[in-house]
Coordinates of C-alpha atoms in Angstrom, one line a residue:
M1 CA -22.2 -15.0 19.0
S2 CA -20.3 -13.4 16.1
F3 CA -16.8 -14.0 14.6
V4 CA -14.3 -11.4 13.3
F5 CA -11.9 -12.7 10.8
Y6 CA -9.0 -10.2 10.3
D7 CA -5.5 -9.7 8.9
T8 CA -2.8 -7.1 8.8
E9 CA -0.1 -6.0 6.4
T10 CA 2.9 -4.5 8.2
T11 CA 6.3 -2.8 7.6
G12 CA 8.1 -5.8 9.1
L13 CA 8.1 -8.5 11.8
K14 CA 9.1 -6.6 14.9
P15 CA 6.1 -5.7 17.1
G16 CA 6.7 -2.4 18.8
F17 CA 9.0 -1.1 16.1
D18 CA 7.2 -2.0 12.9
Q19 CA 3.7 -0.8 12.2
I20 CA 0.4 -2.0 10.6
V21 CA -0.1 -0.3 7.2
Q22 CA -3.3 -2.2 6.2
F23 CA -6.0 -3.7 8.3
A24 CA -9.0 -5.7 7.2
A25 CA -11.8 -7.6 9.0
I26 CA -14.9 -9.5 8.1
R27 CA -17.7 -10.0 10.7
T28 CA -19.9 -13.1 10.5
D29 CA -22.7 -14.6 12.5
A30 CA -22.4 -17.9 14.4
Y31 CA -22.9 -19.9 11.1
L32 CA -20.0 -17.9 9.4
V33 CA -22.4 -15.9 7.2
E34 CA -20.9 -12.6 6.5
L35 CA -22.5 -9.6 8.1
D36 CA -20.1 -6.7 7.5
R37 CA -16.5 -6.0 6.4
F38 CA -14.0 -3.2 7.1
E39 CA -10.7 -2.2 5.5
I40 CA -8.4 0.7 6.1
R41 CA -4.8 1.7 5.2
C42 CA -2.5 4.4 6.7
R43 CA 0.6 6.2 5.9
L44 CA 4.1 5.5 7.3
Q45 CA 5.0 6.9 10.7
P46 CA 8.1 9.2 10.6
H47 CA 10.1 6.9 12.9
V48 CA 9.4 3.6 11.2
I49 CA 11.6 2.3 8.4
P50 CA 10.0 -0.6 6.5
H51 CA 11.9 -3.8 6.0
P52 CA 12.5 -4.5 2.3
S53 CA 11.2 -8.0 2.6
A54 CA 7.9 -6.7 3.8
L55 CA 7.5 -4.3 0.9
R56 CA 8.4 -7.0 -1.6
A57 CA 5.8 -9.4 0.0
N58 CA 2.9 -7.1 0.2
R59 CA 3.8 -5.1 -2.9
I60 CA 3.1 -1.7 -1.2
S61 CA 5.3 1.0 -2.7
I62 CA 7.0 3.6 -0.6
A63 CA 5.1 6.2 -2.6
R64 CA 1.8 4.8 -1.4
L65 CA 3.1 4.5 2.2
T66 CA 4.0 8.2 2.2
E67 CA 0.9 9.6 0.5
A68 CA -0.3 12.6 2.5
S69 CA -3.9 11.7 1.7
Q70 CA -3.7 8.4 3.6
P71 CA -4.9 8.5 7.2
S72 CA -2.2 8.7 9.8
H73 CA -1.4 5.6 11.8
Y74 CA -3.2 7.1 14.9
E75 CA -6.3 7.8 12.8
M76 CA -6.2 4.3 11.5
V77 CA -5.9 2.8 15.0
C78 CA -8.8 4.9 16.2
A79 CA -11.0 3.7 13.3
I80 CA -10.0 0.1 13.9
R81 CA -10.8 0.3 17.6
R82 CA -14.2 2.0 16.9
R83 CA -15.2 -0.7 14.5
L84 CA -14.1 -3.7 16.5
A85 CA -15.7 -2.3 19.6
A86 CA -19.0 -1.8 17.7
W87 CA -18.8 -5.4 16.4
G88 CA -18.2 -6.9 19.8
P89 CA -18.5 -9.0 21.7
G90 CA -17.1 -11.8 19.5
I91 CA -14.3 -14.2 18.7
F92 CA -11.4 -12.8 16.8
I93 CA -9.7 -15.2 14.4
G94 CA -6.7 -14.6 12.2
Y95 CA -4.2 -16.9 10.5
N96 CA -0.9 -17.2 12.5
S97 CA -2.5 -14.3 14.4
I98 CA -1.7 -15.2 18.0
R99 CA 2.0 -15.0 17.3
F100 CA 2.0 -12.0 14.9
D101 CA -1.2 -10.0 14.0
E102 CA -2.4 -10.0 17.6
E103 CA 1.0 -8.7 18.7
M104 CA 1.0 -6.0 16.1
L105 CA -2.5 -4.9 17.0
R106 CA -1.8 -4.9 20.7
H107 CA 1.3 -2.7 20.2
A108 CA -0.6 -0.4 17.9
F109 CA -3.3 0.1 20.5
F110 CA -0.7 0.5 23.3
Q111 CA 1.4 3.1 21.4
S112 CA -1.8 5.0 20.6
L113 CA -2.8 5.3 24.3
F114 CA -5.6 2.7 24.1
P115 CA -6.0 -0.4 26.3
A116 CA -3.9 -3.0 24.5
Y117 CA -6.1 -6.1 25.0
L118 CA -9.3 -5.5 23.1
T119 CA -9.5 -8.9 21.6
S120 CA -9.3 -10.7 25.0
A121 CA -11.4 -8.2 26.9
P122 CA -14.4 -9.6 28.9
G123 CA -16.9 -11.1 26.5
N124 CA -14.4 -11.5 23.6
G125 CA -12.3 -14.5 22.6
R126 CA -9.4 -15.0 20.3
T127 CA -7.9 -17.9 18.4
D128 CA -5.7 -18.9 15.5
A129 CA -7.0 -20.5 12.3
M130 CA -3.6 -21.9 11.6
N131 CA -3.9 -24.2 14.6
L132 CA -7.4 -25.1 13.4
L133 CA -6.1 -26.0 10.0
L134 CA -3.2 -28.1 11.4
A135 CA -5.6 -29.9 13.8
A136 CA -8.0 -30.6 11.0
C137 CA -5.2 -32.0 8.9
A138 CA -4.1 -34.2 11.7
E139 CA -7.4 -36.0 11.8
P140 CA -7.6 -39.6 10.5
E141 CA -9.6 -38.3 7.5
P142 CA -8.3 -34.7 6.9
C143 CA -10.7 -32.4 5.1
L144 CA -8.0 -30.1 3.8
T145 CA -4.6 -30.6 2.2
L146 CA -1.3 -29.2 3.5
P147 CA 1.0 -28.5 0.5
I148 CA 4.6 -29.5 0.0
D149 CA 7.1 -26.7 -0.7
P150 CA 10.0 -27.1 -3.3
T151 CA 12.3 -28.5 -0.6
G152 CA 9.9 -31.4 0.1
R153 CA 8.7 -30.0 3.4
T154 CA 5.1 -29.4 4.5
T155 CA 4.2 -25.8 4.4
F156 CA 1.3 -24.0 6.1
R157 CA 1.7 -20.5 4.5
L158 CA -1.8 -19.2 3.9
E159 CA -1.3 -18.6 0.2
A160 CA 0.1 -22.1 -0.4
V161 CA -2.7 -23.7 1.6
A162 CA -5.3 -21.7 -0.3
E163 CA -3.9 -22.7 -3.6
A164 CA -3.6 -26.4 -2.6
N165 CA -7.3 -26.4 -1.7
G166 CA -8.6 -24.6 -4.7
L167 CA -9.1 -21.2 -3.1
T168 CA -8.3 -18.2 -5.3
L169 CA -9.9 -15.2 -3.7
G170 CA -7.3 -12.7 -4.9
P171 CA -3.6 -11.8 -4.4
A172 CA -1.9 -13.0 -1.3
H173 CA -0.5 -10.5 1.3
D174 CA -3.5 -8.3 0.9
A175 CA -5.2 -8.0 4.3
L176 CA -8.8 -8.2 3.0
V177 CA -8.0 -11.2 0.7
D178 CA -6.2 -13.0 3.5
A179 CA -9.1 -12.4 5.9
A180 CA -11.6 -13.7 3.4
T181 CA -9.3 -16.8 2.7
T182 CA -9.1 -17.5 6.4
L183 CA -12.9 -17.3 6.7
E184 CA -13.4 -19.7 3.8
L185 CA -10.9 -22.3 5.3
C186 CA -12.9 -22.1 8.5
R187 CA -16.2 -22.6 6.7
R188 CA -14.8 -25.8 5.1
I189 CA -13.5 -27.2 8.4
R190 CA -16.8 -26.3 10.2
T191 CA -18.7 -28.3 7.6
S192 CA -16.4 -31.2 7.2
A193 CA -14.8 -31.6 10.7
P194 CA -17.4 -30.2 13.2
D195 CA -15.8 -31.8 16.2
V196 CA -12.5 -30.0 15.5
W197 CA -14.3 -26.8 14.9
H198 CA -16.2 -26.9 18.2
R199 CA -13.1 -27.6 20.2
F200 CA -11.4 -24.8 18.4
I201 CA -14.2 -22.3 19.3
R202 CA -14.6 -23.6 22.9
F203 CA -11.0 -22.9 23.8
S204 CA -10.9 -19.4 22.3
N205 CA -12.1 -18.2 25.7
K206 CA -9.4 -18.0 28.3
A207 CA -11.8 -18.5 31.2
V208 CA -13.0 -21.8 29.6
V209 CA -9.4 -22.9 29.1
R210 CA -8.5 -22.1 32.7
D211 CA -11.4 -24.0 34.0
F212 CA -10.7 -27.0 31.8
V213 CA -7.0 -27.3 32.6
E214 CA -7.6 -26.8 36.4
T215 CA -10.4 -29.4 36.6
E216 CA -9.4 -32.2 34.2
E217 CA -7.2 -34.8 35.8
M218 CA -5.4 -35.3 32.5
F219 CA -6.0 -34.0 28.9
F220 CA -4.3 -33.8 25.5
L221 CA -2.2 -30.7 24.6
T222 CA -1.5 -30.5 20.9
R223 CA 1.4 -28.5 19.7
F224 CA 2.6 -28.0 16.1
F225 CA 6.2 -28.3 14.9
G226 CA 7.0 -28.0 11.2
G227 CA 3.4 -28.4 10.3
E228 CA 3.2 -31.7 12.3
A229 CA 0.8 -32.2 15.2
N230 CA 2.3 -33.5 18.4
H231 CA -0.2 -34.8 20.9
S232 CA 0.9 -35.1 24.6
L233 CA -1.3 -36.5 27.3
V234 CA -0.6 -34.2 30.2
A235 CA -1.5 -33.4 33.8
R236 CA -1.3 -29.8 35.1
L237 CA 1.5 -29.0 37.6
G238 CA 0.4 -25.4 38.3
S239 CA 1.0 -21.8 37.4
P240 CA 4.4 -20.1 37.6
A241 CA 4.5 -17.2 40.1
G242 CA 3.4 -14.0 38.6
D243 CA 2.0 -15.6 35.4
A244 CA -1.8 -15.9 35.8
N245 CA -2.3 -17.0 32.2
G246 CA 0.5 -19.5 32.2
H247 CA 0.2 -23.2 33.1
L248 CA 2.9 -25.9 33.3
C249 CA 1.9 -29.5 32.6
W250 CA 3.7 -32.8 32.9
D251 CA 3.8 -35.2 29.9
L252 CA 2.5 -38.4 31.3
A253 CA 4.5 -40.5 28.8
Q254 CA 7.3 -39.9 31.2
D255 CA 7.1 -41.3 34.8
P256 CA 7.5 -38.4 37.3
A257 CA 8.3 -40.7 40.2
L258 CA 11.6 -41.6 38.5
L259 CA 12.8 -38.0 39.1
D260 CA 11.4 -37.6 42.6
D261 CA 14.8 -38.0 44.3
A262 CA 16.8 -36.2 41.6
L263 CA 19.0 -33.3 42.8
A264 CA 18.1 -29.8 41.6
D265 CA 20.6 -29.8 38.7
A266 CA 19.6 -33.2 37.5
L267 CA 15.9 -32.2 37.6
T268 CA 16.6 -29.0 35.8
E269 CA 18.5 -30.9 33.1
A270 CA 15.7 -33.4 32.7
V271 CA 12.9 -30.8 32.3
L272 CA 14.8 -28.5 30.0
R273 CA 16.2 -31.0 27.6
K274 CA 14.6 -31.2 24.1
G275 CA 11.5 -33.2 24.4
G276 CA 11.4 -32.9 28.1
P277 CA 8.4 -33.7 30.2
V278 CA 7.3 -30.1 31.1
K279 CA 5.0 -28.4 28.6
R280 CA 3.7 -24.8 28.9
L281 CA 0.4 -23.5 27.7
R282 CA -1.2 -20.0 28.0
T283 CA -4.9 -19.7 28.7
N284 CA -5.1 -16.5 26.6
A285 CA -3.4 -18.0 23.5
A286 CA -6.1 -20.5 22.4
P287 CA -4.2 -23.7 23.0
A288 CA -5.2 -26.8 21.2
L289 CA -6.8 -29.0 23.9
C290 CA -8.9 -32.2 24.0
A291 CA -10.3 -34.2 26.9
S292 CA -8.7 -37.6 27.2
W293 CA -12.0 -39.3 26.8
E294 CA -12.7 -37.5 23.5
A295 CA -9.4 -38.2 21.9
P296 CA -8.9 -40.8 19.2
D297 CA -7.0 -44.0 20.2
A298 CA -4.2 -43.1 17.8
W299 CA -3.2 -40.2 20.1
F300 CA -2.4 -42.5 23.0
G301 CA 1.3 -43.4 23.3
I302 CA 0.6 -44.8 26.7
D303 CA -2.2 -46.9 28.1
A304 CA -4.9 -45.0 30.0
A305 CA -4.4 -46.8 33.3
T306 CA -0.7 -46.0 33.5
A307 CA -1.4 -42.4 32.6
E308 CA -4.1 -42.1 35.3
G309 CA -1.7 -43.6 37.9
R310 CA 1.0 -41.0 37.0
A311 CA -1.5 -38.1 37.1
A312 CA -2.7 -39.3 40.6
W313 CA 1.0 -39.5 41.7
L314 CA 1.4 -35.8 40.7
R315 CA -1.7 -34.8 42.6
E316 CA -0.4 -36.6 45.7
N317 CA 3.1 -35.0 45.5
P318 CA 2.7 -31.2 45.3
G319 CA 6.2 -30.7 46.5
F320 CA 7.6 -32.4 43.4
C321 CA 5.3 -30.4 41.2
G322 CA 6.6 -27.2 42.7
R323 CA 10.3 -28.3 42.2
A324 CA 9.6 -29.3 38.6
M325 CA 8.0 -25.9 37.9
S326 CA 10.9 -24.1 39.5
A327 CA 13.4 -26.1 37.5
Y328 CA 11.6 -25.2 34.3
S329 CA 11.0 -21.5 35.2
D330 CA 14.1 -20.3 37.1
P331 CA 16.5 -20.1 34.2
W332 CA 14.3 -17.4 32.7
A333 CA 13.8 -15.5 35.9
D334 CA 16.9 -13.3 35.4
T335 CA 16.1 -12.1 32.0
P336 CA 17.2 -8.4 31.9
P337 CA 14.4 -5.9 31.5
A338 CA 13.7 -4.4 28.1
V339 CA 15.5 -1.1 27.4
H340 CA 13.1 0.5 24.9
P341 CA 9.5 1.4 25.8
E342 CA 8.4 -0.3 22.6
Q343 CA 9.5 -3.6 24.1
Q344 CA 7.8 -3.0 27.5
L345 CA 4.2 -3.9 26.8
Y346 CA 4.6 -7.1 28.8
N347 CA 6.7 -5.7 31.7
G348 CA 4.0 -6.8 34.2
V349 CA 2.8 -3.3 34.9
F350 CA -0.5 -1.8 33.6
P351 CA -1.2 1.9 33.6
G352 CA -3.0 2.9 36.8
P353 CA -6.5 4.2 37.1
S354 CA -5.4 7.8 36.9
D355 CA -3.5 7.2 33.7
E356 CA -6.4 5.2 32.2
A357 CA -8.7 8.2 32.8
L358 CA -6.2 10.6 31.3
M359 CA -5.8 8.4 28.2
V360 CA -9.6 8.4 27.7
D361 CA -9.5 12.2 27.9
F362 CA -6.6 12.4 25.5
H363 CA -8.8 11.0 22.6
E364 CA -11.6 13.3 23.4
E365 CA -9.7 16.6 23.6
G366 CA -8.2 19.1 21.2
K367 CA -4.4 19.3 20.4
R368 CA -3.6 21.9 23.0
R369 CA -5.3 20.0 25.8
R370 CA -3.7 16.7 24.6
L371 CA -0.2 18.0 25.3
E372 CA -1.2 19.0 28.9
I373 CA -2.7 15.5 29.4
V374 CA 0.4 13.7 28.2
E375 CA 2.6 15.6 30.6
R376 CA 0.4 14.5 33.5
L377 CA 0.8 10.8 32.7
E378 CA 2.7 8.8 35.3
D379 CA 3.4 5.7 33.2
S380 CA 6.8 6.3 31.5
R381 CA 5.9 4.3 28.4
A382 CA 2.6 6.1 27.9
K383 CA 4.4 9.4 28.3
V384 CA 6.9 8.5 25.6
F385 CA 4.1 7.3 23.2
G386 CA 1.9 10.3 24.0
R387 CA 4.7 12.8 23.2
R388 CA 5.3 10.9 20.0
L389 CA 1.7 11.2 19.1
I390 CA 1.7 14.9 19.7
Y391 CA 4.8 15.3 17.5
C392 CA 3.2 13.2 14.7
E393 CA -0.3 14.5 14.9
H394 CA -0.1 18.0 16.4
R395 CA 3.5 19.3 15.8
S396 CA 2.2 22.9 16.0
A397 CA 1.2 22.3 19.7
L398 CA 4.9 22.1 20.6
N399 CA 7.0 25.2 21.2
E400 CA 10.2 25.8 19.1
T401 CA 12.5 24.2 21.6
E402 CA 10.3 21.1 21.9
R403 CA 10.1 20.8 18.1
S404 CA 13.8 21.1 17.7
E405 CA 14.5 18.5 20.3
A406 CA 12.0 16.1 18.8
D407 CA 13.4 16.6 15.3
I408 CA 16.9 15.7 16.5
A409 CA 15.7 12.7 18.4
L410 CA 13.9 11.4 15.3
A411 CA 16.9 12.0 13.1
E412 CA 19.2 10.1 15.5
S413 CA 16.7 7.2 15.7
L414 CA 16.7 6.9 11.9
V415 CA 20.5 6.6 11.5
D416 CA 22.0 5.4 14.8
E417 CA 21.9 1.7 15.7
R418 CA 20.5 1.3 19.1
G419 CA 19.2 -2.2 19.0
A420 CA 15.7 -0.9 18.3
G421 CA 13.9 -0.5 14.9
L422 CA 15.5 -0.7 11.5
T423 CA 17.6 2.3 10.5
L424 CA 18.0 4.0 7.1
P425 CA 21.5 2.6 6.6
Q426 CA 20.5 -0.9 7.6
A427 CA 17.5 -0.8 5.2
L428 CA 19.6 0.5 2.4
I429 CA 22.1 -2.3 2.8
L430 CA 19.3 -4.9 2.7
V431 CA 17.7 -3.3 -0.4
E432 CA 21.0 -3.2 -2.3
E433 CA 21.8 -6.8 -1.3
A434 CA 18.3 -8.0 -2.5
L435 CA 18.7 -6.1 -5.8
A436 CA 22.2 -7.4 -6.4
A437 CA 21.0 -11.0 -5.7
G438 CA 18.5 -10.6 -8.5
G439 CA 15.5 -11.2 -6.4
E440 CA 12.0 -10.7 -7.8
D441 CA 10.9 -7.1 -7.9
P442 CA 8.3 -7.1 -10.7
D443 CA 6.6 -3.9 -9.6
G444 CA 9.9 -2.0 -9.0
V445 CA 9.0 -1.7 -5.3
L446 CA 12.6 -2.2 -4.1
A447 CA 14.2 0.0 -6.7
E448 CA 11.9 2.8 -5.8
Y449 CA 12.5 2.2 -2.1
Q450 CA 16.3 2.4 -2.7
V451 CA 15.9 5.9 -4.2
W452 CA 13.8 7.0 -1.3
L453 CA 16.2 5.6 1.3
K454 CA 19.2 7.3 -0.2
A455 CA 17.3 10.7 -0.4
R456 CA 16.1 10.5 3.2
L457 CA 19.4 9.3 4.5
A458 CA 21.2 12.2 2.8
R459 CA 18.7 14.7 4.3
T460 CA 19.0 13.2 7.8
V461 CA 22.8 13.2 7.8
A462 CA 22.8 16.8 6.5
F463 CA 20.4 17.8 9.3
L464 CA 22.6 16.1 12.0
G465 CA 25.8 17.3 10.5
R466 CA 27.5 14.0 11.2
P467 CA 27.6 10.4 9.8
P468 CA 25.5 7.6 11.2
V469 CA 26.6 5.5 14.2
T470 CA 26.6 2.0 12.8
S471 CA 28.1 -1.4 13.5
V472 CA 27.3 -4.3 11.3
A473 CA 24.7 -5.0 8.7
P474 CA 21.5 -6.5 10.0
A475 CA 20.5 -10.1 9.3
V476 CA 17.7 -10.5 6.7

């Protein structure tokens, strides 16, 4: 078994609309001995406008992001996929990766016409080192220290954790440095808290998680809020309709029998209130789990006999379990569908076999043939992304009318607010506010970005022959 520790640097925090600009990964053996490492950067895509906060954090100048010598985003994604596929199967580990880096990577694959779920493909596993860190620090004798920020609150930012524990491997917000830091934190936990490490690795595989939650009569689910571990002794209720990876559980600290006769509205209010009894976990998101018989006594807020009785009651009352799951899930059932294809990765539809075959052909053919392949795609999302790839990678493959239409669509996306990615006017407002507030800009990254934004905005407005369509300034 091998591990892949990885990290990304991006243009912002919105998967689907922002992009990866630096990717780094380190492959190790089962004992966390390094075997190989990989790093790649790319240039900015024409339709992506970086968030000023991202540039200030990772200190990547707009000049570097627009260097013609850098690989294109598509070329970078192809290289990442080749390397990770060659390294597999393995367990992929990042820091806060399940919520962020994994999403950025999945969207990058999806928008480059690759299968999105490489890290959770058969034989692979994925997990999040931030949860490992928090679990280790919640042990009676923690092996690592969680630092306190200037406001007096616990912080689990990677750079702060590294500094608090004597790790200085290089500047933070560099993908390779952050991947190496994550690896070193895992090495320390593996050595000092082996039980925590083994649970962490065990539940990186969604099949193992599914088997565990479906067979254990009760177990501990640990969730982290504000850096604090919250341990709940739960019993599984079931899976919501249409959500094979989702499982709803009942917190056994609360007696389900007391709500057995509750009307629908009262039951809904009870399960949806803050701290309510229904907890959700995803088998493909490396949840923090522990068998009840393995858990330390300090985790039990209820005696085992009472918990066992409530778990047995739930097993004997499937009707109540179904009503509790409906009360929890129904309020989200009418969520309107996403408007933009960039937001539709999880719309419940996978490209069909015909499209999958065409997308494989796309990567193996020349630019003329690629355009023909894109037009044969049936998946509307893949067709949008395929046309964008042709425009970015093989503009000469388009005829004059197609190029003109694509140029206009790009220009409009850069200046008109559509509830999608950041626009040039929005980014300019954010930069000017940051500079006026006197925020740190030691490398002049924001000042340089301001000049670039003004120049590109002027060119775009001149090309369209009209001012931008804007509403209000975006929140930082």
